[in-house]
Coordinates of C-alpha atoms and ligand atoms in Angstrom, one line a residue:
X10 CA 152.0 172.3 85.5
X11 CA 151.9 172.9 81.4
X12 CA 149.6 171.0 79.6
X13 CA 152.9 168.9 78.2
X14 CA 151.7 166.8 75.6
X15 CA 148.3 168.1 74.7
X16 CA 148.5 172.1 75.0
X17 CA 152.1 172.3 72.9
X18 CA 152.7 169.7 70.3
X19 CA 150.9 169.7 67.5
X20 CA 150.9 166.9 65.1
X21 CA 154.1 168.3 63.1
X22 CA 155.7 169.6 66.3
X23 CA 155.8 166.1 67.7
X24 CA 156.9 164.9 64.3
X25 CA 159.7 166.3 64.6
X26 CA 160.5 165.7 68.4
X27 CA 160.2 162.4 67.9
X28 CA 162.4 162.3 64.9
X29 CA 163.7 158.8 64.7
X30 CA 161.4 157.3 67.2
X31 CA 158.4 158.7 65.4
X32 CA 155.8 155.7 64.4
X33 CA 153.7 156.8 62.2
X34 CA 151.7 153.7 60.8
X35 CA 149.7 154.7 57.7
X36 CA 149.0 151.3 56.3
X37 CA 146.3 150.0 54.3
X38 CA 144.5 148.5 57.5
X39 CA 145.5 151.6 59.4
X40 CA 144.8 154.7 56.9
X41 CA 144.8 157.5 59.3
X42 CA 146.4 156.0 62.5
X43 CA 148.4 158.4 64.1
X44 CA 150.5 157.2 67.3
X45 CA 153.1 159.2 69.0
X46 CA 156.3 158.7 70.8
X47 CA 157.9 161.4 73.2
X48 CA 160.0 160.7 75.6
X49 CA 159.9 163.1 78.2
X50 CA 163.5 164.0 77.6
X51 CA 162.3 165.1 74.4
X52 CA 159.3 166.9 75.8
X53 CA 162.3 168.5 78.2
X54 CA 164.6 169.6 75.5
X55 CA 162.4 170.9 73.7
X56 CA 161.5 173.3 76.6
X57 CA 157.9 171.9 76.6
X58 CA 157.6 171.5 80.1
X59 CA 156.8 174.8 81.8
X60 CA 159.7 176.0 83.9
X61 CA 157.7 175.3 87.3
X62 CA 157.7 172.1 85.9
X63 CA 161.3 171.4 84.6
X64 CA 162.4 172.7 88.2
X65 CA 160.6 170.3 90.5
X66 CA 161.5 172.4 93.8
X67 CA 163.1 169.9 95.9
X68 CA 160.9 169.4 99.0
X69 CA 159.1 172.0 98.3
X70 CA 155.0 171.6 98.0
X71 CA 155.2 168.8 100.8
X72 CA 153.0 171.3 103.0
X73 CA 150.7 172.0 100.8
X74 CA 150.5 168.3 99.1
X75 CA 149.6 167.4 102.7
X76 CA 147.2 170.2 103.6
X77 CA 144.2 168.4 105.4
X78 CA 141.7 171.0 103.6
X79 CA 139.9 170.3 100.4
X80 CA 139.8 173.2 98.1
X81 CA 136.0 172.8 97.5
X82 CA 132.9 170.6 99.2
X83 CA 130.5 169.7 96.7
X84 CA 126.9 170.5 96.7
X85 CA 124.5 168.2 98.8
X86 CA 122.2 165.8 97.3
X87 CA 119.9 163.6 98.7
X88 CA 121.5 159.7 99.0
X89 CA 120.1 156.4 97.4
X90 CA 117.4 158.8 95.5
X91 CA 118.8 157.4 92.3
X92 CA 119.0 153.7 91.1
X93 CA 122.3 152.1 90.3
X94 CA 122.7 152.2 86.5
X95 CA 125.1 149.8 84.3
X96 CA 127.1 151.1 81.4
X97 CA 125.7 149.6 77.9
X98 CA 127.6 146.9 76.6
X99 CA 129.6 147.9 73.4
X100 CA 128.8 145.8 70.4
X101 CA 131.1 144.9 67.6
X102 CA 130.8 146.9 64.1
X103 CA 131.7 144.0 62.4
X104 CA 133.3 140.3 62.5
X105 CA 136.0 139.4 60.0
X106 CA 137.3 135.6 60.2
X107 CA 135.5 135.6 63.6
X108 CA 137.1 138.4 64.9
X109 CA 134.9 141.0 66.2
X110 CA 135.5 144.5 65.2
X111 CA 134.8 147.0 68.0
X112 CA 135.0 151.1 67.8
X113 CA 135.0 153.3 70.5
X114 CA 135.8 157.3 70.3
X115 CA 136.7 159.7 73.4
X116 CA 134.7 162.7 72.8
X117 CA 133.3 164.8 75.3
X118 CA 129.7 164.8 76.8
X119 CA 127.4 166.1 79.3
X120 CA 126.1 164.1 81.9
X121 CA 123.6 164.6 84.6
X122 CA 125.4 163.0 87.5
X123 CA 124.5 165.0 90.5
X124 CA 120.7 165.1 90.2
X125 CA 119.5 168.0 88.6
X126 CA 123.1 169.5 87.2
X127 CA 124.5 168.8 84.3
X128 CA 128.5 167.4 83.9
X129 CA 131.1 168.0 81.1
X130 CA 132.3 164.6 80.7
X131 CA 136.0 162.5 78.3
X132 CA 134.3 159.4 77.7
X133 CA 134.3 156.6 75.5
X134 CA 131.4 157.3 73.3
X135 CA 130.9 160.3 75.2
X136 CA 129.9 158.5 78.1
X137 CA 131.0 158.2 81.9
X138 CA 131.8 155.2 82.7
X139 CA 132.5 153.9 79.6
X140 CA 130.8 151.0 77.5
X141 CA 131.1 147.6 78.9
X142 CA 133.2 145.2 76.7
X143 CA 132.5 141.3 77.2
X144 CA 134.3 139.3 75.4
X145 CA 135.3 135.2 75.6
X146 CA 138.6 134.1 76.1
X147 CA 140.6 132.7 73.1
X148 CA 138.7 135.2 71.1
X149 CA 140.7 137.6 70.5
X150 CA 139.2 141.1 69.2
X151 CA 140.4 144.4 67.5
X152 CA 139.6 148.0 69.3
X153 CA 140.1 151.3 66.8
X154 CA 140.2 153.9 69.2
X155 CA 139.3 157.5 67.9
X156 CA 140.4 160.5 69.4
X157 CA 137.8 162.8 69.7
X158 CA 138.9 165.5 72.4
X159 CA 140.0 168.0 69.9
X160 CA 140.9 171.8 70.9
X161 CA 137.2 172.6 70.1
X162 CA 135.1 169.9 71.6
X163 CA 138.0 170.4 74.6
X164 CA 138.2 174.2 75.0
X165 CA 141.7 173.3 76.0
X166 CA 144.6 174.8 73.7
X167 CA 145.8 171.4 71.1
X168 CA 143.3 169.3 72.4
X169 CA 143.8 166.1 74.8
X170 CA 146.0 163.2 73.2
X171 CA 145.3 159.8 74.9
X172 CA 146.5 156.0 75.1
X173 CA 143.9 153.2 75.8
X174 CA 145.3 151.0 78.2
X175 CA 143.6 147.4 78.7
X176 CA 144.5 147.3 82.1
X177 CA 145.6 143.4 83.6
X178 CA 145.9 142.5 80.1
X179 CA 148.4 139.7 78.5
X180 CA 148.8 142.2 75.3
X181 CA 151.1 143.0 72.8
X182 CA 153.3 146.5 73.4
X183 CA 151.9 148.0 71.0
X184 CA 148.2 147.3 72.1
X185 CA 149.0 147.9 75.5
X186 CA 148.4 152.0 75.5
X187 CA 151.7 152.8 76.8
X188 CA 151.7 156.7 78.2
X189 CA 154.2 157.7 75.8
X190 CA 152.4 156.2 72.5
X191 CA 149.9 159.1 72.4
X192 CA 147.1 159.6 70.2
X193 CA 146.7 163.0 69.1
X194 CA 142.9 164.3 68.7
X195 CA 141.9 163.6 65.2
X196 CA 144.0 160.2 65.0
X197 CA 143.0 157.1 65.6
X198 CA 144.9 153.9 67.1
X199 CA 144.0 150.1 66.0
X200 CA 144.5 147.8 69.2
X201 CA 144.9 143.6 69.0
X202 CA 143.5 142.4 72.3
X203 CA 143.8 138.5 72.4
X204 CA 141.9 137.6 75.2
X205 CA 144.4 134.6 75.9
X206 CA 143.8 134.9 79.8
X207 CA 141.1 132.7 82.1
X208 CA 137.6 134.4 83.0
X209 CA 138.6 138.7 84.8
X210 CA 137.6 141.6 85.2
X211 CA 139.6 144.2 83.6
X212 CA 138.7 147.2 82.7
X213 CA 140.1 150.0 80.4
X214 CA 141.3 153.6 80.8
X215 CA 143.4 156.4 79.5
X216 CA 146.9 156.4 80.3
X217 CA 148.4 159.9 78.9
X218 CA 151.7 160.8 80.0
X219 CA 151.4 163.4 83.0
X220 CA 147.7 164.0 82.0
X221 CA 146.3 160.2 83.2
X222 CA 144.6 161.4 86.7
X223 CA 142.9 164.1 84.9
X224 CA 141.9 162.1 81.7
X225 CA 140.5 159.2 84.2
X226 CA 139.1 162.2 86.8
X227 CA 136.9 163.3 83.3
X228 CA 135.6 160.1 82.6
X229 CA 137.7 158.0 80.5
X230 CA 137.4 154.5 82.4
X231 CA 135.6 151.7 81.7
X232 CA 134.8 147.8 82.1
X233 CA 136.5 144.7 80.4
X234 CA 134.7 141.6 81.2
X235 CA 136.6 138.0 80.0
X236 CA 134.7 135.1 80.7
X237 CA 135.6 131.5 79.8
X238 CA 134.3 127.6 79.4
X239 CA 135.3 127.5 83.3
X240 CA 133.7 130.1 84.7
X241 CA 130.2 129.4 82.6
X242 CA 130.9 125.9 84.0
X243 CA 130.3 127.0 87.8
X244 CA 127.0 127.5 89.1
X245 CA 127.7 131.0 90.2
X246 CA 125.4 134.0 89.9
X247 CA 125.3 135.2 86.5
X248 CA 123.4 137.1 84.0
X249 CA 121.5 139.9 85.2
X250 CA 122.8 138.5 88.8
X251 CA 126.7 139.6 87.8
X252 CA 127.1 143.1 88.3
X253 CA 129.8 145.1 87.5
X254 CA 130.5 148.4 89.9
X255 CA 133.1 150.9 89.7
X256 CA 133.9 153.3 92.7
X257 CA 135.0 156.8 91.4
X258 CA 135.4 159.8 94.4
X259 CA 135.1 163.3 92.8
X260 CA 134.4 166.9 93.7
X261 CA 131.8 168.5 92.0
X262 CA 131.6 172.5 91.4
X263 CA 128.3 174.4 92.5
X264 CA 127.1 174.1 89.1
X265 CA 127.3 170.0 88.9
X266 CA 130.9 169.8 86.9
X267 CA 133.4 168.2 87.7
X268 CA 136.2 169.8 89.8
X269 CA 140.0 168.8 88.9
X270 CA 142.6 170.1 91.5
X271 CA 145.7 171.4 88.9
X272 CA 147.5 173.9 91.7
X273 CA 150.9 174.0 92.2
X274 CA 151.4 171.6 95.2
X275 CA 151.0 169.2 92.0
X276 CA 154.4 167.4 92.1
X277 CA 153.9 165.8 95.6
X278 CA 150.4 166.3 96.2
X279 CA 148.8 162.8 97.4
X280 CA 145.9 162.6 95.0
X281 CA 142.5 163.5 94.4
X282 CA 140.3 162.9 97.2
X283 CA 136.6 163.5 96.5
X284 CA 133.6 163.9 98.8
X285 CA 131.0 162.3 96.4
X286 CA 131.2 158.6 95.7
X287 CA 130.0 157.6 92.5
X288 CA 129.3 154.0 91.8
X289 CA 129.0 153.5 88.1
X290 CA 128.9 157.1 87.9
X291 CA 125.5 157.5 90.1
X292 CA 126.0 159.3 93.6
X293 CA 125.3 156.9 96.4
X294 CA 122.2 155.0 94.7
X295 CA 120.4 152.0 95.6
X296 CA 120.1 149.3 94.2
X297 CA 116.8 147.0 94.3
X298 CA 117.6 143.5 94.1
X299 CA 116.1 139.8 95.0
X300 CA 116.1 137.6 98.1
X301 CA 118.9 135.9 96.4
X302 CA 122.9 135.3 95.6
X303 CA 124.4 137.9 93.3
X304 CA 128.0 138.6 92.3
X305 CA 129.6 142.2 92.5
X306 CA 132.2 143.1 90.4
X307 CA 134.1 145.8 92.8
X308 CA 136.4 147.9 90.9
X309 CA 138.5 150.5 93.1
X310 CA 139.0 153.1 90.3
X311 CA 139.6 156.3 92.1
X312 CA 142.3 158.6 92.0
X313 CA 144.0 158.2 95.2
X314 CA 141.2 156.8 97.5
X315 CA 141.3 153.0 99.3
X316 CA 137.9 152.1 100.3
X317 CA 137.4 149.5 103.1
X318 CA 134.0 147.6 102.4
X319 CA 131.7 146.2 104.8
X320 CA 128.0 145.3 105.0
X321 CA 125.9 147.2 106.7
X322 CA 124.4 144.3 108.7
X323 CA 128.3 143.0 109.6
X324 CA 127.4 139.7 107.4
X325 CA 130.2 138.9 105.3
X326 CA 131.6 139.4 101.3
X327 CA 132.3 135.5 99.9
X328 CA 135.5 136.8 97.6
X329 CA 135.5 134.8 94.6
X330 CA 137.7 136.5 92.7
X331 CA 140.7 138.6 92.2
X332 CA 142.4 140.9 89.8
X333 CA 143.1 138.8 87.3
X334 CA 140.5 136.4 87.5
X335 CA 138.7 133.4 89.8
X336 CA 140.6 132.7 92.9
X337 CA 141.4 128.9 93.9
X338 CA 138.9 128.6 96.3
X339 CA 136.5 131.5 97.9
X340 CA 137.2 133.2 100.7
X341 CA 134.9 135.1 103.5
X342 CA 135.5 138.6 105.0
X343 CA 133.4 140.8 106.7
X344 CA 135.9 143.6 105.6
X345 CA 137.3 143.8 102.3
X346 CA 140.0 146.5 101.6
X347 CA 140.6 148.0 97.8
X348 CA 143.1 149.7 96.7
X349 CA 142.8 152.1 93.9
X350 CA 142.7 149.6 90.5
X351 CA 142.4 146.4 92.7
X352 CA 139.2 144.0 91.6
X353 CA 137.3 141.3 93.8
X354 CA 134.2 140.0 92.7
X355 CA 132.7 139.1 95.6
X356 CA 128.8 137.2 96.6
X357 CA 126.5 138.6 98.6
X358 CA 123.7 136.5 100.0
X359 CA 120.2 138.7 100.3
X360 CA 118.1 135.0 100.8
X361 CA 118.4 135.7 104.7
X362 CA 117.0 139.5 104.8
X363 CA 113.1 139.7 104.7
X364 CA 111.3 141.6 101.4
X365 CA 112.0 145.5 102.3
X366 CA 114.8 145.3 104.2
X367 CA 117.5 147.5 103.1
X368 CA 121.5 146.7 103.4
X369 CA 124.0 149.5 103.2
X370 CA 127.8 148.7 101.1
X371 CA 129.5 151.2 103.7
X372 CA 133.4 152.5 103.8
X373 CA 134.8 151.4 106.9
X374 CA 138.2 153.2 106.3
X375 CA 139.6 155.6 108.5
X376 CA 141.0 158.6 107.1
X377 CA 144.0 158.2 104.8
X378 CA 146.8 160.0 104.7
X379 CA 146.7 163.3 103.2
X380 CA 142.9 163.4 102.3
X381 CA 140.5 166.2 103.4
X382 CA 137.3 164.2 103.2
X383 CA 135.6 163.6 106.7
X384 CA 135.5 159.7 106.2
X385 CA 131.3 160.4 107.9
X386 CA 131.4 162.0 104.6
X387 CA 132.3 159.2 102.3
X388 CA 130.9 156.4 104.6
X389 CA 127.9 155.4 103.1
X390 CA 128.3 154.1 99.2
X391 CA 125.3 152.4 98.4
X392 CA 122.2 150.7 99.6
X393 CA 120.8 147.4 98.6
X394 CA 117.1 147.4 99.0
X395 CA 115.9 143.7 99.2
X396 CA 112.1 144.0 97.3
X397 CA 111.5 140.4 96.0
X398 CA 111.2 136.8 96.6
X399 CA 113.5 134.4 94.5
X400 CA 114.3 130.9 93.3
X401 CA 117.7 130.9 93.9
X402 CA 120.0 128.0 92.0
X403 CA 123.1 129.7 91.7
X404 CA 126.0 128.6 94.8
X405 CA 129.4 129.1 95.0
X406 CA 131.7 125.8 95.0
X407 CA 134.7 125.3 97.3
X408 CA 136.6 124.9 94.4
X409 CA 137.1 127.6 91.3
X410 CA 140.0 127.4 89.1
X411 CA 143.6 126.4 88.9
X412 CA 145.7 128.6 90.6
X413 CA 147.9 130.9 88.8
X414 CA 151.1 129.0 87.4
X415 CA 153.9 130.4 88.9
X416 CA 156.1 128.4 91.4
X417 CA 158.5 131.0 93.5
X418 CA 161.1 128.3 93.8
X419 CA 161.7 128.8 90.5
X420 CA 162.5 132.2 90.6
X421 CA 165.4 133.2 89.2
X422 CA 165.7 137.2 89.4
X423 CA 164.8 139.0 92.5
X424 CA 164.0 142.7 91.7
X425 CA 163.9 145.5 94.8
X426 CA 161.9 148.4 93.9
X427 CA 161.5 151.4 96.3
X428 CA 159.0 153.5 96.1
X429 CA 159.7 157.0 97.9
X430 CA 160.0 160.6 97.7
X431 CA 162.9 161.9 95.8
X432 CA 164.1 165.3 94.5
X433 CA 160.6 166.6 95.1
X434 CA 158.4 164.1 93.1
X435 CA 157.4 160.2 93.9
X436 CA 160.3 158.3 92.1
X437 CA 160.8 154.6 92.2
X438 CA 164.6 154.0 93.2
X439 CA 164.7 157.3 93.7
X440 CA 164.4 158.0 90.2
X441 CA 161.9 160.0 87.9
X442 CA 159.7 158.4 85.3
X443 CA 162.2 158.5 82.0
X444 CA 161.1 156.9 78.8
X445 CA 164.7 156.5 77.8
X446 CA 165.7 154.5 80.4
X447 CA 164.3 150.5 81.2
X448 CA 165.2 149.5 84.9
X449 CA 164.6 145.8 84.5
X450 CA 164.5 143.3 81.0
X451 CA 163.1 140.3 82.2
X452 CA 163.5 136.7 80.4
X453 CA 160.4 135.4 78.5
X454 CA 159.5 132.1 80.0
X455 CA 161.2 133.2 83.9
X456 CA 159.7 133.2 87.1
X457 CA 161.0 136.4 89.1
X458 CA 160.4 138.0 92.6
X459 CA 159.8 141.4 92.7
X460 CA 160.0 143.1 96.0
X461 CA 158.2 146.5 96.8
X462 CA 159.6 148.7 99.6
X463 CA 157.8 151.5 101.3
X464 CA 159.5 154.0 103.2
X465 CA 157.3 157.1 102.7
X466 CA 156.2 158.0 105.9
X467 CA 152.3 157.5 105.4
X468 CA 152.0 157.5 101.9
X469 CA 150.3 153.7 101.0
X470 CA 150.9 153.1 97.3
X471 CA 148.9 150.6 94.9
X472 CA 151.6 148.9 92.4
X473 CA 150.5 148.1 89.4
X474 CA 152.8 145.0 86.7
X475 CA 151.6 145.9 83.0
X476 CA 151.2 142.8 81.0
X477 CA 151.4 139.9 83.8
X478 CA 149.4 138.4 87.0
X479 CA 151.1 137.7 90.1
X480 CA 151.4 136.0 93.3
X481 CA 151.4 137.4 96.2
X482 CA 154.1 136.0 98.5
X483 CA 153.9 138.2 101.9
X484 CA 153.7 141.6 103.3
X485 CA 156.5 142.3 105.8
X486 CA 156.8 138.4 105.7
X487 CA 154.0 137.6 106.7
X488 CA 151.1 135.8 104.5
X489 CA 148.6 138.1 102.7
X490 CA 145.6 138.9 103.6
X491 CA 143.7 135.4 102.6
X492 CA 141.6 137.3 100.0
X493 CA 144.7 138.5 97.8
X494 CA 145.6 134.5 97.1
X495 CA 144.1 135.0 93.7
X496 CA 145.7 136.5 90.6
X497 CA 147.0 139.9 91.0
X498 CA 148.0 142.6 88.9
X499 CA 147.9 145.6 91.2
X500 CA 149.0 144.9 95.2
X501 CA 148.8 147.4 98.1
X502 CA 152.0 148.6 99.7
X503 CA 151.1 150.6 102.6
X504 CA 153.4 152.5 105.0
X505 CA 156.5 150.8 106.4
X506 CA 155.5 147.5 104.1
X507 CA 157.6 145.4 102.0
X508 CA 155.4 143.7 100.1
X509 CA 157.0 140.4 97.6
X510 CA 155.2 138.7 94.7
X511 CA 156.2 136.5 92.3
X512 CA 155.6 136.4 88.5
X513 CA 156.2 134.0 85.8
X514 CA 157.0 135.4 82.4
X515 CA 154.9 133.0 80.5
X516 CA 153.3 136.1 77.6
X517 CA 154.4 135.2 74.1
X518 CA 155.1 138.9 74.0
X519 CA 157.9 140.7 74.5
X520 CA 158.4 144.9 74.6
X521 CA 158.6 147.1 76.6
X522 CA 155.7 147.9 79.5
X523 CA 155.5 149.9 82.0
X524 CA 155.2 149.5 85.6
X525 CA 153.8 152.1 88.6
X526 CA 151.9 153.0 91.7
X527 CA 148.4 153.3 90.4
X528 CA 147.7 156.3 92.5
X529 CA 147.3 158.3 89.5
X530 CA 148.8 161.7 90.6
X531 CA 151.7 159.5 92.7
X532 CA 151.7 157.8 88.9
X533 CA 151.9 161.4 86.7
X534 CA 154.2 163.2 89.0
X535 CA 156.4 160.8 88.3
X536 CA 156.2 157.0 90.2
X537 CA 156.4 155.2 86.9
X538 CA 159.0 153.6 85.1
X539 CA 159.6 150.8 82.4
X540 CA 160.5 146.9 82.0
X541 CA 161.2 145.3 78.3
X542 CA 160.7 141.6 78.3
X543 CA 163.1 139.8 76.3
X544 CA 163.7 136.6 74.7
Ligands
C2O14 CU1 145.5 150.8 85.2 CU2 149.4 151.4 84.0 O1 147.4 151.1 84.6
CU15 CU1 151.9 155.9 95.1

């Protein structure tokens, strides 16, 4: 497929594309901001989308979307030889007023993450995953986002324009990265996140129109931490004991770079399955850590992969948390499934393994639909080696937080949304992602039901609500699995599923977000579409 947005337009072409629509913001607080609006229809007009493109072949690609070969193994490297490493967290440039001023720029670096080969890396700051933000709720912040992936640090033709997205965010529109508001390399975007939500973990990532599984695939991802007076309030692990990990799979070229699949089976293909799991960027490491509690944050944030967690030694994950934040009360499984953007902090218990045992974080999952991975392959994640004694004073009370406020009896609105294969893409009603057209305007203040139907044969599909948590209500009417009774803002919708969740409209904001299956290459080719909240 064409490189749409960041191969053809240059800064005056998509001037004049956008014509009307065009936001250019060149204020005295925003000299230099440059933000884009295309809708694809432009983008089509104009005859920006290569014609392979423009003509999605109707059914055509399926076989090879659902080939079970991968079109490269990676080289081999020795597991757990390298220690888990955390992303830095990002301090603020300055504080106005009490508001804390943060930068970050996506420029490109090179990163040794297969041991002894080096990887061209997007990242925030040049770095893979990016820097850690941590910030306190009801203090709100302001991000300038630089765009540094220009044609020359790129080697791609026009460079790479971007959108930050603070994904599970309560954010204005404009804030909220949306995939048509591009960025072009060289500009620079200012972004009001108010923190108004209870103690999560978010994180951030790039959200380009068509171009968002390659942008994440390179890098640009990283953690968004909120904490609040509730969650300090709780005797739960914290500090160096509260661990954020992300889970990235990737295929990696002889050399050590990265390998991005861009053939033509792109319109249906099922994702990007790699045969390397990174956590935090490091190939299987280990992890040393204290005969004590800790907390993991687990972030799925893969392409297309669901990973199915268990402890080596079969003892159980207490889930403490959800997507969008601390769940009612905690909940014990010995297997906890993620789908790709889902989060669960979860406690992990070491007190009752001896100094120098060693517990493996393993992927239980069977193989998934339409990936070439041999799951022996991407079994084994991570390994906790247990090397000290501790004092241990953290615990984990029965009770957390309020639950979410949203009562389904209230629901006015019930929304059915079907997510299948249409006209040779993923489509949501059987429709294309269209940036002209909104398919729901929901009533500020309202409590809807949205209901997700699956009919695509195998294909399991993570949906993901911009701007709002949900409830989940059931999945083929039954209750959901007893660790998803927490916030959510992304909710797994396998095969055969309908899956019903409940929302309350209670953001003072109102615009228009969008709303998708976070399978990133379901997501750019084209399961995506848009929801303006009114008043
Ligand atoms: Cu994590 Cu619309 O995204
Ligand atoms: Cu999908």
């Amino acid at each position: 497929m064409t490189d749409i947005t960041t191969t053809r337009i240059s800064q005056g072409a998509a001037r004049r594309i956008a014509g009307g629509r065009w936001s250019h913001c060149r204020g005295a607080r925003n000299a230099g901001e440059i933000a884009v609006k295309v809708s694809r229809r432009d983008v089509m007009k104009l005859g920006l989308l290569g014609a392979g493109a423009a003509a999605l072949p109707i059914g055509a690609g399926i076989r090879e979307a659902l080939a079970d070969t991968s079109p490269i193994q990676s080289p081999s490297f020795t597991p757990f030889s390298r220690p888990l490493t955390l992303p830095p967290v990002i301090k603020p440039v300055r504080t106005v007023d009490g508001v804390d001023f943060y930068e970050v720029s996506q420029t490109v670096g090179r990163q040794e993450i297969l041991p002894g080969r080096i990887a061209t890396v997007w990242g925030y700051n040049g770095i893979y995953p990016g820097p850690t933000f941590m910030v306190q709720s009801g203090q709100p912040i302001v991000l300038t986002a630089r765009n540094g992936l220009t044609a020359a640090a790129t080697g791609l033709p026009g460079g790479v324009s971007t959108t930050v997205h603070p994904h599970g965010m309560d954010v204005e529109a404009r804030s909220d990265g949306h995939p048509l508001s591009l960025v072009l390399p060289g500009g620079f975007l200012e972004h009001h996140y108010p923190n108004s939500q209870p103690a999560t973990t978010l994180f951030y990532h790039d959200h380009a129109i068509d171009h968002t599984s390659r942008n994440v695939y390179m890098g640009l991802s990283g953690f968004y931490l909120i904490s609040d007076g509730n969650e300090r309030s709780l005797p739960l692990p914290n500090g160096p004991f509260d661990i954020p990990m992300c889970f990235h799979d990737r295929l990696f070229n002889a050399d050590g770079s990265l390998f991005f699949p861009t053939d033509g089976a792109l319109p249906l293909r099922q994702g990007v399955f790699g045969d390397v799991i990174l956590v935090n960027g490091v190939p299987t490491p280990f992890l040393q850590v204290e005969r004590r509690k800790y907390r993991f944050r687990l972030l799925n944030g893969s392409d297309a992969r669901f990973y199915n967690f268990q402890l080596g030694t079969g003892d159980p994950f207490i889930v403490i948390a959800t997507d969008g934040g601390l769940m009612p009360h905690p909940v014990q499984t010995a297997e906890l499934e993620m789908g790709v953007a889902e989060r669960y902090s979860v406690v992990v218990d070491f007190a009752k393994y001896r100094v120098g045992a060693s517990v493996l974080l393993q992927n239980v999952r069977a193989k998934s639909f339409g990936d070439p991975v041999d799951p022996a392959k991407v079994r084994d994640v991570m390994r906790f080696d247990v090397v000290a004694d501790a004092v241990d004073t953290s615990s984990v009370p029965a009770d957390l937080a309020p639950p979410l406020d949203v009562d389904p009896a209230q629901a006015t609105v019930t929304r059915r949304w079907e997510f299948n294969r249409r006209h040779g893409a993923w489509t949501i009603n059987g429709e294309l992602f269209d940036g002209a057209r909104i398919d729901a305007t929901p009533k500020r203040g309202s409590t809807e039901i949205w209901e997700f139907v699956n009919d695509s044969g195998g294909c399991r599909h993570p949906i993901h609500i911009h701007l709002i948590q949900y409830r989940v209500l059931d999945r083929n009417g039954r209750p959901p699995k007893p660790y998803e009774n927490g916030p959510k803002d992304t909710v797994t919708l396998g095969p055969d599923q309908t899956v019903r969740v409940a929302m309350k409209w209670s953001s003072q904001f109102l615009g228009t977000y969008v709303f998708h299956c976070h399978n990133l290459s379901h997501e750019d080719h084209m399961m995506m579409t848009q929801f303006e909240v009114v008043a």
